[in-house]
CSV table of C-alpha atoms in Angstrom, one decimal:
chain,number,residue,atom,x,y,z
W,565,MET,CA,150.7,86.0,-122.1
W,566,ASN,CA,150.0,89.2,-120.1
W,567,THR,CA,151.5,88.4,-116.7
W,568,ASN,CA,150.0,91.6,-115.2
W,569,ALA,CA,146.4,90.3,-115.6
W,570,MET,CA,144.4,90.1,-112.4
W,571,PRO,CA,143.9,86.4,-111.5
W,572,ILE,CA,140.4,85.1,-111.4
W,573,PRO,CA,139.4,83.2,-108.2
W,574,VAL,CA,139.0,79.5,-109.0
W,575,GLU,CA,135.6,79.5,-107.2
W,576,VAL,CA,134.1,82.0,-109.7
W,577,PRO,CA,131.7,80.0,-111.9
W,578,THR,CA,131.8,80.2,-115.7
W,579,LEU,CA,128.7,82.2,-116.9
W,580,GLN,CA,127.2,83.1,-120.2
W,581,LEU,CA,125.3,86.1,-121.4
W,582,HIS,CA,122.4,85.7,-123.8
W,583,GLY,CA,122.4,88.8,-125.9
W,584,VAL,CA,121.7,92.5,-125.4
W,585,HIS,CA,118.5,93.4,-123.6
W,586,HIS,CA,118.7,97.1,-124.3
W,587,THR,CA,120.9,100.1,-124.9
W,588,ALA,CA,119.8,103.4,-123.4
W,589,ARG,CA,120.5,107.1,-124.0
W,590,PRO,CA,119.0,110.4,-123.1
W,591,THR,CA,116.9,112.4,-125.5
W,592,TRP,CA,115.6,116.0,-125.4
W,593,LYS,CA,113.6,115.5,-128.6
W,594,LEU,CA,110.6,113.4,-127.4
W,595,ALA,CA,108.3,113.6,-130.4
W,596,GLU,CA,111.0,113.5,-133.0
W,597,THR,CA,112.6,110.4,-131.3
W,598,VAL,CA,109.3,108.5,-131.2
W,599,HIS,CA,108.5,109.4,-134.8
W,600,PHE,CA,111.9,108.3,-136.0
W,601,TYR,CA,112.1,104.9,-134.3
W,602,ARG,CA,108.4,104.0,-134.3
W,603,ASP,CA,107.1,105.5,-137.6
W,604,LEU,CA,110.1,105.9,-139.9
W,605,LEU,CA,112.1,102.8,-138.9
W,606,GLY,CA,109.0,100.8,-137.9
W,607,LEU,CA,110.3,99.6,-134.5
W,608,PRO,CA,107.3,98.8,-132.2
W,609,LEU,CA,107.1,100.9,-129.0
W,610,VAL,CA,106.8,98.1,-126.4
W,611,HIS,CA,107.2,99.6,-123.0
W,612,ALA,CA,107.3,103.0,-121.2
W,613,ILE,CA,108.0,104.0,-117.6
W,614,SER,CA,106.8,107.3,-116.2
W,615,ALA,CA,108.3,108.1,-112.9
W,616,LYS,CA,109.0,110.8,-110.3
W,617,GLY,CA,112.7,111.5,-110.0
W,618,TRP,CA,114.4,109.4,-107.4
W,619,GLY,CA,117.8,108.8,-106.1
W,620,PRO,CA,119.9,112.0,-106.3
W,621,ASP,CA,118.1,115.1,-104.9
W,622,ASP,CA,118.3,116.9,-108.3
W,623,HIS,CA,117.0,113.9,-110.4
W,624,ALA,CA,114.2,115.1,-112.7
W,625,ASP,CA,111.0,113.3,-113.3
W,626,PHE,CA,111.4,111.2,-116.4
W,627,LEU,CA,110.0,108.9,-119.1
W,628,HIS,CA,111.9,105.7,-120.0
W,629,PHE,CA,110.6,104.1,-123.2
W,630,PHE,CA,111.7,101.1,-125.2
W,631,PHE,CA,111.5,100.1,-128.9
W,632,ASP,CA,111.7,96.5,-130.0
W,633,SER,CA,114.9,96.0,-132.1
W,634,GLY,CA,114.5,92.3,-132.7
W,635,SER,CA,115.8,89.0,-131.2
W,636,HIS,CA,114.5,90.1,-127.7
W,637,SER,CA,116.6,93.3,-127.7
W,638,THR,CA,115.4,96.8,-127.3
W,639,ILE,CA,116.7,100.4,-127.7
W,640,ALA,CA,115.6,102.7,-124.9
W,641,PHE,CA,115.6,106.4,-124.2
W,642,PHE,CA,115.3,108.6,-121.1
W,643,TYR,CA,113.4,111.9,-121.4
W,644,TYR,CA,114.1,114.0,-118.4
W,645,LEU,CA,111.2,116.5,-117.9
W,646,GLY,CA,112.0,120.1,-117.6
W,647,THR,CA,115.7,119.8,-118.5
W,648,GLU,CA,117.8,121.1,-121.3
W,649,ARG,CA,120.6,119.2,-123.1
W,650,PRO,CA,123.9,120.1,-121.4
W,651,GLN,CA,126.6,121.4,-123.7
W,652,TRP,CA,128.9,118.6,-123.0
W,653,LEU,CA,126.3,116.1,-124.4
W,654,GLU,CA,125.9,118.0,-127.7
W,655,PRO,CA,126.8,115.7,-130.6
W,656,ARG,CA,130.0,116.6,-132.4
W,657,GLU,CA,131.2,115.4,-135.8
W,658,HIS,CA,134.3,113.7,-134.4
W,659,TYR,CA,135.4,110.0,-134.8
W,660,GLN,CA,135.9,109.6,-131.1
W,661,GLN,CA,132.3,110.6,-130.3
W,662,ARG,CA,130.9,108.5,-133.2
W,663,ALA,CA,132.6,105.5,-131.7
W,664,THR,CA,129.6,105.2,-129.3
W,665,HIS,CA,126.8,103.9,-131.5
W,666,THR,CA,124.1,101.3,-131.9
W,667,ALA,CA,124.6,98.6,-134.5
W,668,TRP,CA,121.7,96.3,-135.5
W,669,ARG,CA,122.2,93.0,-137.2
W,670,VAL,CA,120.4,91.8,-140.3
W,671,ARG,CA,120.7,88.3,-141.8
W,672,ASP,CA,122.2,89.0,-145.2
W,673,GLU,CA,123.1,91.5,-147.9
W,674,GLN,CA,119.6,91.5,-149.3
W,675,GLU,CA,118.1,92.6,-146.0
W,676,LEU,CA,120.8,95.3,-145.7
W,677,LEU,CA,119.9,96.7,-149.1
W,678,GLN,CA,116.2,96.6,-148.2
W,679,TRP,CA,116.9,98.6,-145.1
W,680,ARG,CA,119.0,101.1,-147.1
W,681,ARG,CA,116.1,101.6,-149.5
W,682,ARG,CA,113.7,102.1,-146.6
W,683,VAL,CA,116.0,104.6,-144.8
W,684,GLU,CA,116.3,106.6,-148.0
W,685,ALA,CA,112.6,106.3,-148.9
W,686,VAL,CA,111.4,107.9,-145.6
W,687,GLY,CA,113.9,110.7,-146.0
W,688,ILE,CA,116.6,109.8,-143.5
W,689,PRO,CA,120.0,111.0,-144.8
W,690,LEU,CA,122.3,108.0,-145.4
W,691,ARG,CA,125.8,108.8,-144.4
W,692,TYR,CA,127.6,105.9,-146.1
W,693,GLN,CA,127.7,102.2,-146.7
W,694,ILE,CA,131.0,100.5,-145.8
W,695,ARG,CA,132.4,96.9,-146.0
W,696,HIS,CA,134.7,96.3,-143.1
W,697,GLU,CA,136.7,93.0,-142.6
W,698,VAL,CA,133.8,90.7,-141.6
W,699,ILE,CA,130.7,93.1,-141.8
W,700,GLU,CA,129.1,95.4,-144.2
W,701,SER,CA,127.0,98.3,-142.8
W,702,ILE,CA,124.9,101.4,-143.6
W,703,TYR,CA,125.1,104.4,-141.3
W,704,PHE,CA,122.8,107.2,-140.5
W,705,ASN,CA,121.9,109.5,-137.5
W,706,ASP,CA,118.8,109.6,-135.4
W,707,PRO,CA,117.2,113.0,-134.4
W,708,ASN,CA,119.4,113.3,-131.4
W,709,GLY,CA,122.6,113.1,-133.5
W,710,TYR,CA,123.3,109.5,-132.3
W,711,PRO,CA,124.9,107.3,-134.9
W,712,ILE,CA,122.9,104.2,-136.0
W,713,GLU,CA,124.4,101.3,-137.9
W,714,ILE,CA,122.7,98.4,-139.6
W,715,THR,CA,125.0,95.5,-140.5
W,716,TRP,CA,125.3,92.0,-141.8
W,717,GLN,CA,128.2,89.7,-141.0
W,718,LEU,CA,129.8,88.2,-144.0
W,719,ARG,CA,131.2,85.1,-142.2
W,720,PRO,CA,131.0,83.7,-138.6
W,721,PHE,CA,134.0,84.3,-136.3
W,722,ASP,CA,136.2,81.2,-135.9
W,723,PRO,CA,139.0,80.2,-133.6
W,724,ARG,CA,141.6,82.1,-135.7
W,725,ASP,CA,139.8,85.3,-135.1
W,726,GLY,CA,139.8,84.7,-131.3
W,727,THR,CA,143.5,83.8,-131.2
W,728,ASP,CA,144.4,86.8,-133.3
W,729,ALA,CA,142.3,89.1,-131.1
W,730,GLN,CA,144.0,87.8,-128.0
W,731,ARG,CA,147.5,88.4,-129.5
W,732,THR,CA,146.5,91.9,-130.6
W,733,LEU,CA,145.3,93.0,-127.2
W,734,GLU,CA,148.1,91.3,-125.2
W,735,ALA,CA,150.6,93.1,-127.4
W,736,ALA,CA,148.9,96.5,-127.0
W,737,ILE,CA,148.5,96.1,-123.2
W,738,ALA,CA,152.1,95.2,-122.8
W,739,LEU,CA,153.2,98.1,-124.9
W,740,GLU,CA,151.0,100.5,-123.0
W,741,ALA,CA,152.4,99.3,-119.7
W,742,ALA,CA,156.0,99.8,-121.0
W,743,GLN,CA,155.4,103.4,-122.0
W,744,ASN,CA,157.0,106.2,-119.9
W,745,GLU,CA,154.8,108.0,-117.4
W,746,GLY,CA,152.5,110.4,-119.1
W,747,THR,CA,152.8,108.9,-122.6
W,748,ARG,CA,150.5,106.6,-124.5
W,749,LEU,CA,150.9,104.0,-127.2
W,750,ALA,CA,150.5,106.0,-130.4
W,751,SER,CA,151.3,103.8,-133.4
W,752,ILE,CA,149.7,100.6,-134.5
W,753,GLU,CA,153.0,99.7,-136.1
W,754,GLN,CA,154.3,99.0,-132.6
W,755,VAL,CA,151.6,96.5,-132.0
W,756,TRP,CA,152.1,94.7,-135.4
W,757,ARG,CA,155.9,94.4,-134.7
W,758,ALA,CA,155.2,93.0,-131.2
W,759,LYS,CA,152.8,90.5,-132.5
W,760,ALA,CA,155.2,89.2,-135.2
W,761,GLU,CA,158.1,89.0,-132.7
W,762,ALA,CA,155.9,87.1,-130.2
W,763,LEU,CA,155.2,84.5,-132.8
W,764,GLY,CA,158.9,83.4,-132.6
W,765,ASP,CA,158.7,82.1,-136.1
W,766,PRO,CA,162.1,80.4,-136.9
W,767,GLY,CA,161.4,80.6,-140.6
W,768,ALA,CA,161.4,84.4,-140.7
W,769,SER,CA,164.7,85.9,-142.2
W,770,LYS,CA,166.5,88.7,-140.4
W,771,ARG,CA,167.4,90.3,-143.8
W,772,ARG,CA,164.0,90.2,-145.4
W,773,ALA,CA,160.7,92.0,-144.8
W,774,SER,CA,157.9,89.8,-143.6
W,775,ILE,CA,154.2,90.3,-142.9
W,776,TYR,CA,151.8,87.9,-141.2
W,777,VAL,CA,148.4,87.7,-142.7
W,778,LEU,CA,145.5,86.1,-140.9
W,779,ASP,CA,144.4,83.1,-143.0
W,780,VAL,CA,140.8,84.3,-143.5
W,781,PRO,CA,138.8,85.1,-146.6
W,782,GLU,CA,138.9,88.9,-146.4
W,783,PHE,CA,142.7,88.9,-146.7
W,784,SER,CA,143.0,86.0,-149.3
W,785,ALA,CA,143.6,88.4,-152.2
W,786,LEU,CA,146.8,89.7,-150.5
W,787,VAL,CA,148.1,86.1,-150.2
W,788,GLU,CA,147.2,85.2,-153.8
W,789,ALA,CA,148.9,88.4,-155.1
W,790,ALA,CA,152.1,87.6,-153.2
W,791,ARG,CA,152.1,84.1,-154.7
W,792,GLY,CA,152.3,85.7,-158.2
W,793,LYS,CA,155.0,88.1,-157.4
W,794,SER,CA,158.6,87.5,-158.3
W,795,GLY,CA,160.9,87.5,-155.3
W,796,TYR,CA,158.1,86.8,-152.8
W,797,ALA,CA,157.7,83.7,-150.7
W,798,VAL,CA,154.5,82.5,-149.1
W,799,SER,CA,154.4,80.0,-146.4
W,800,GLN,CA,152.0,78.7,-143.7
W,801,ALA,CA,152.9,80.0,-140.2
W,802,HIS,CA,151.4,78.6,-137.1
W,803,ASP,CA,148.3,79.8,-135.2
W,804,GLY,CA,146.3,80.5,-138.4
W,805,TYR,CA,148.7,83.0,-140.1
W,806,VAL,CA,150.3,83.0,-143.6
W,807,ARG,CA,153.8,84.6,-143.8
W,808,ILE,CA,154.7,86.7,-146.8
W,809,ASP,CA,158.4,87.3,-147.3
W,810,GLY,CA,159.8,89.9,-149.7
W,811,ASP,CA,163.4,89.8,-151.0
W,812,PRO,CA,164.2,92.3,-149.7
W,813,GLY,CA,161.0,94.3,-149.4
W,814,ILE,CA,157.3,94.0,-149.9
W,815,SER,CA,155.0,96.2,-152.0
W,816,PHE,CA,151.3,96.1,-152.8
W,817,GLN,CA,148.8,98.3,-154.5
W,818,ARG,CA,145.3,98.6,-152.9
W,819,LYS,CA,143.3,98.7,-156.1
W,820,GLU,CA,145.1,95.7,-157.6
W,821,LEU,CA,143.9,93.7,-154.6
W,822,GLY,CA,140.4,95.0,-154.8
W,823,PHE,CA,140.5,96.0,-151.1
W,824,LYS,CA,138.1,98.5,-149.6
W,825,PRO,CA,139.9,101.0,-147.3
W,826,ALA,CA,138.6,99.4,-144.1
W,827,VAL,CA,140.1,96.0,-145.1
W,828,TRP,CA,143.2,97.6,-146.6
W,829,TYR,CA,144.3,99.5,-143.5
W,830,GLY,CA,143.9,96.4,-141.3
W,831,ALA,CA,145.8,94.1,-143.7
W,832,LEU,CA,148.9,94.0,-141.4
W,833,THR,CA,147.0,92.9,-138.3
W,834,GLY,CA,148.8,89.6,-138.2
W,835,GLY,CA,152.2,91.1,-137.6
W,836,LEU,CA,155.1,92.9,-139.3
W,837,LEU,CA,158.8,92.4,-139.5
W,838,GLY,CA,160.4,95.3,-141.3
W,839,ARG,CA,159.9,99.1,-141.6
W,840,ILE,CA,156.8,100.7,-143.2
W,841,GLU,CA,158.0,103.2,-145.7
W,842,ARG,CA,154.6,104.0,-147.2
W,843,PHE,CA,151.1,103.0,-146.2
W,844,ASP,CA,148.4,105.2,-147.6
W,845,MET,CA,145.2,104.8,-149.6
W,846,ASP,CA,147.1,103.6,-152.7
W,847,ALA,CA,150.2,101.6,-151.7
W,848,LEU,CA,151.9,99.6,-149.0
W,849,VAL,CA,155.7,99.5,-149.0
W,850,VAL,CA,157.6,97.6,-146.3
W,851,ALA,CA,161.4,97.7,-146.3
W,852,ALA,CA,163.7,95.0,-144.8
W,853,GLU,CA,165.2,96.0,-141.5
W,854,GLU,CA,168.1,94.2,-139.9
W,855,ARG,CA,167.0,92.7,-136.6
W,856,ALA,CA,169.0,91.3,-133.7
């Protein structure tokens, strides 16, 4: 556990949120934004605020308007009258900027494909369709350059997911704290190693490569492939992981497993004991590494 976490006072009550009411962003394309969300996507315009600027002295008069995005949620925009978009808010084609996005949920794959057909039919350029670990999504941009995602969840999260998430973030936080002043955690391999070591698995050999695979459907092909490989051993570890041992190393081909890239590159999320010699779009090779 992370011993540096700030303690929570015992008198603080346990509370629960009940979903997202709205997300909000500025727009400098009023007509285009209304047309895109109301007319092209078909989201009802349900509320608008028109107000004098208040608060800071330089606050412009503004419109604040909301579109219904389902399940009591809305997506909202601010239109600041008489202003121009500052350069530092111009959209850029960079993965760090695209990390801020809106993702809407649909019920199943059929609905996702129906939305894809609608997006393409009304002339919105589709960027791509991707299956991640537990979701599959389509992506496109709105007139402001903001990324939009529509997704369906392939399976519900279960306690194994929560436990693994806790282990991942605790390992990353501890590694960040241990870095020298002015440096940052730069390799996910460090996190995978820390997670495996924290498991304290007595069955792991110091002379063989081992990977820990979360025992969930999206990674099952990896486990089944290991069962059929000579020199590999598969065993159930604790906390919802399967351990794969290679004698001495481990090697898999992505296409043989049928993994999409988003699943493939997260396949070692359970943990790693060994040294990664190759991990690219085609192959994963983990060599044994003598450990203390």
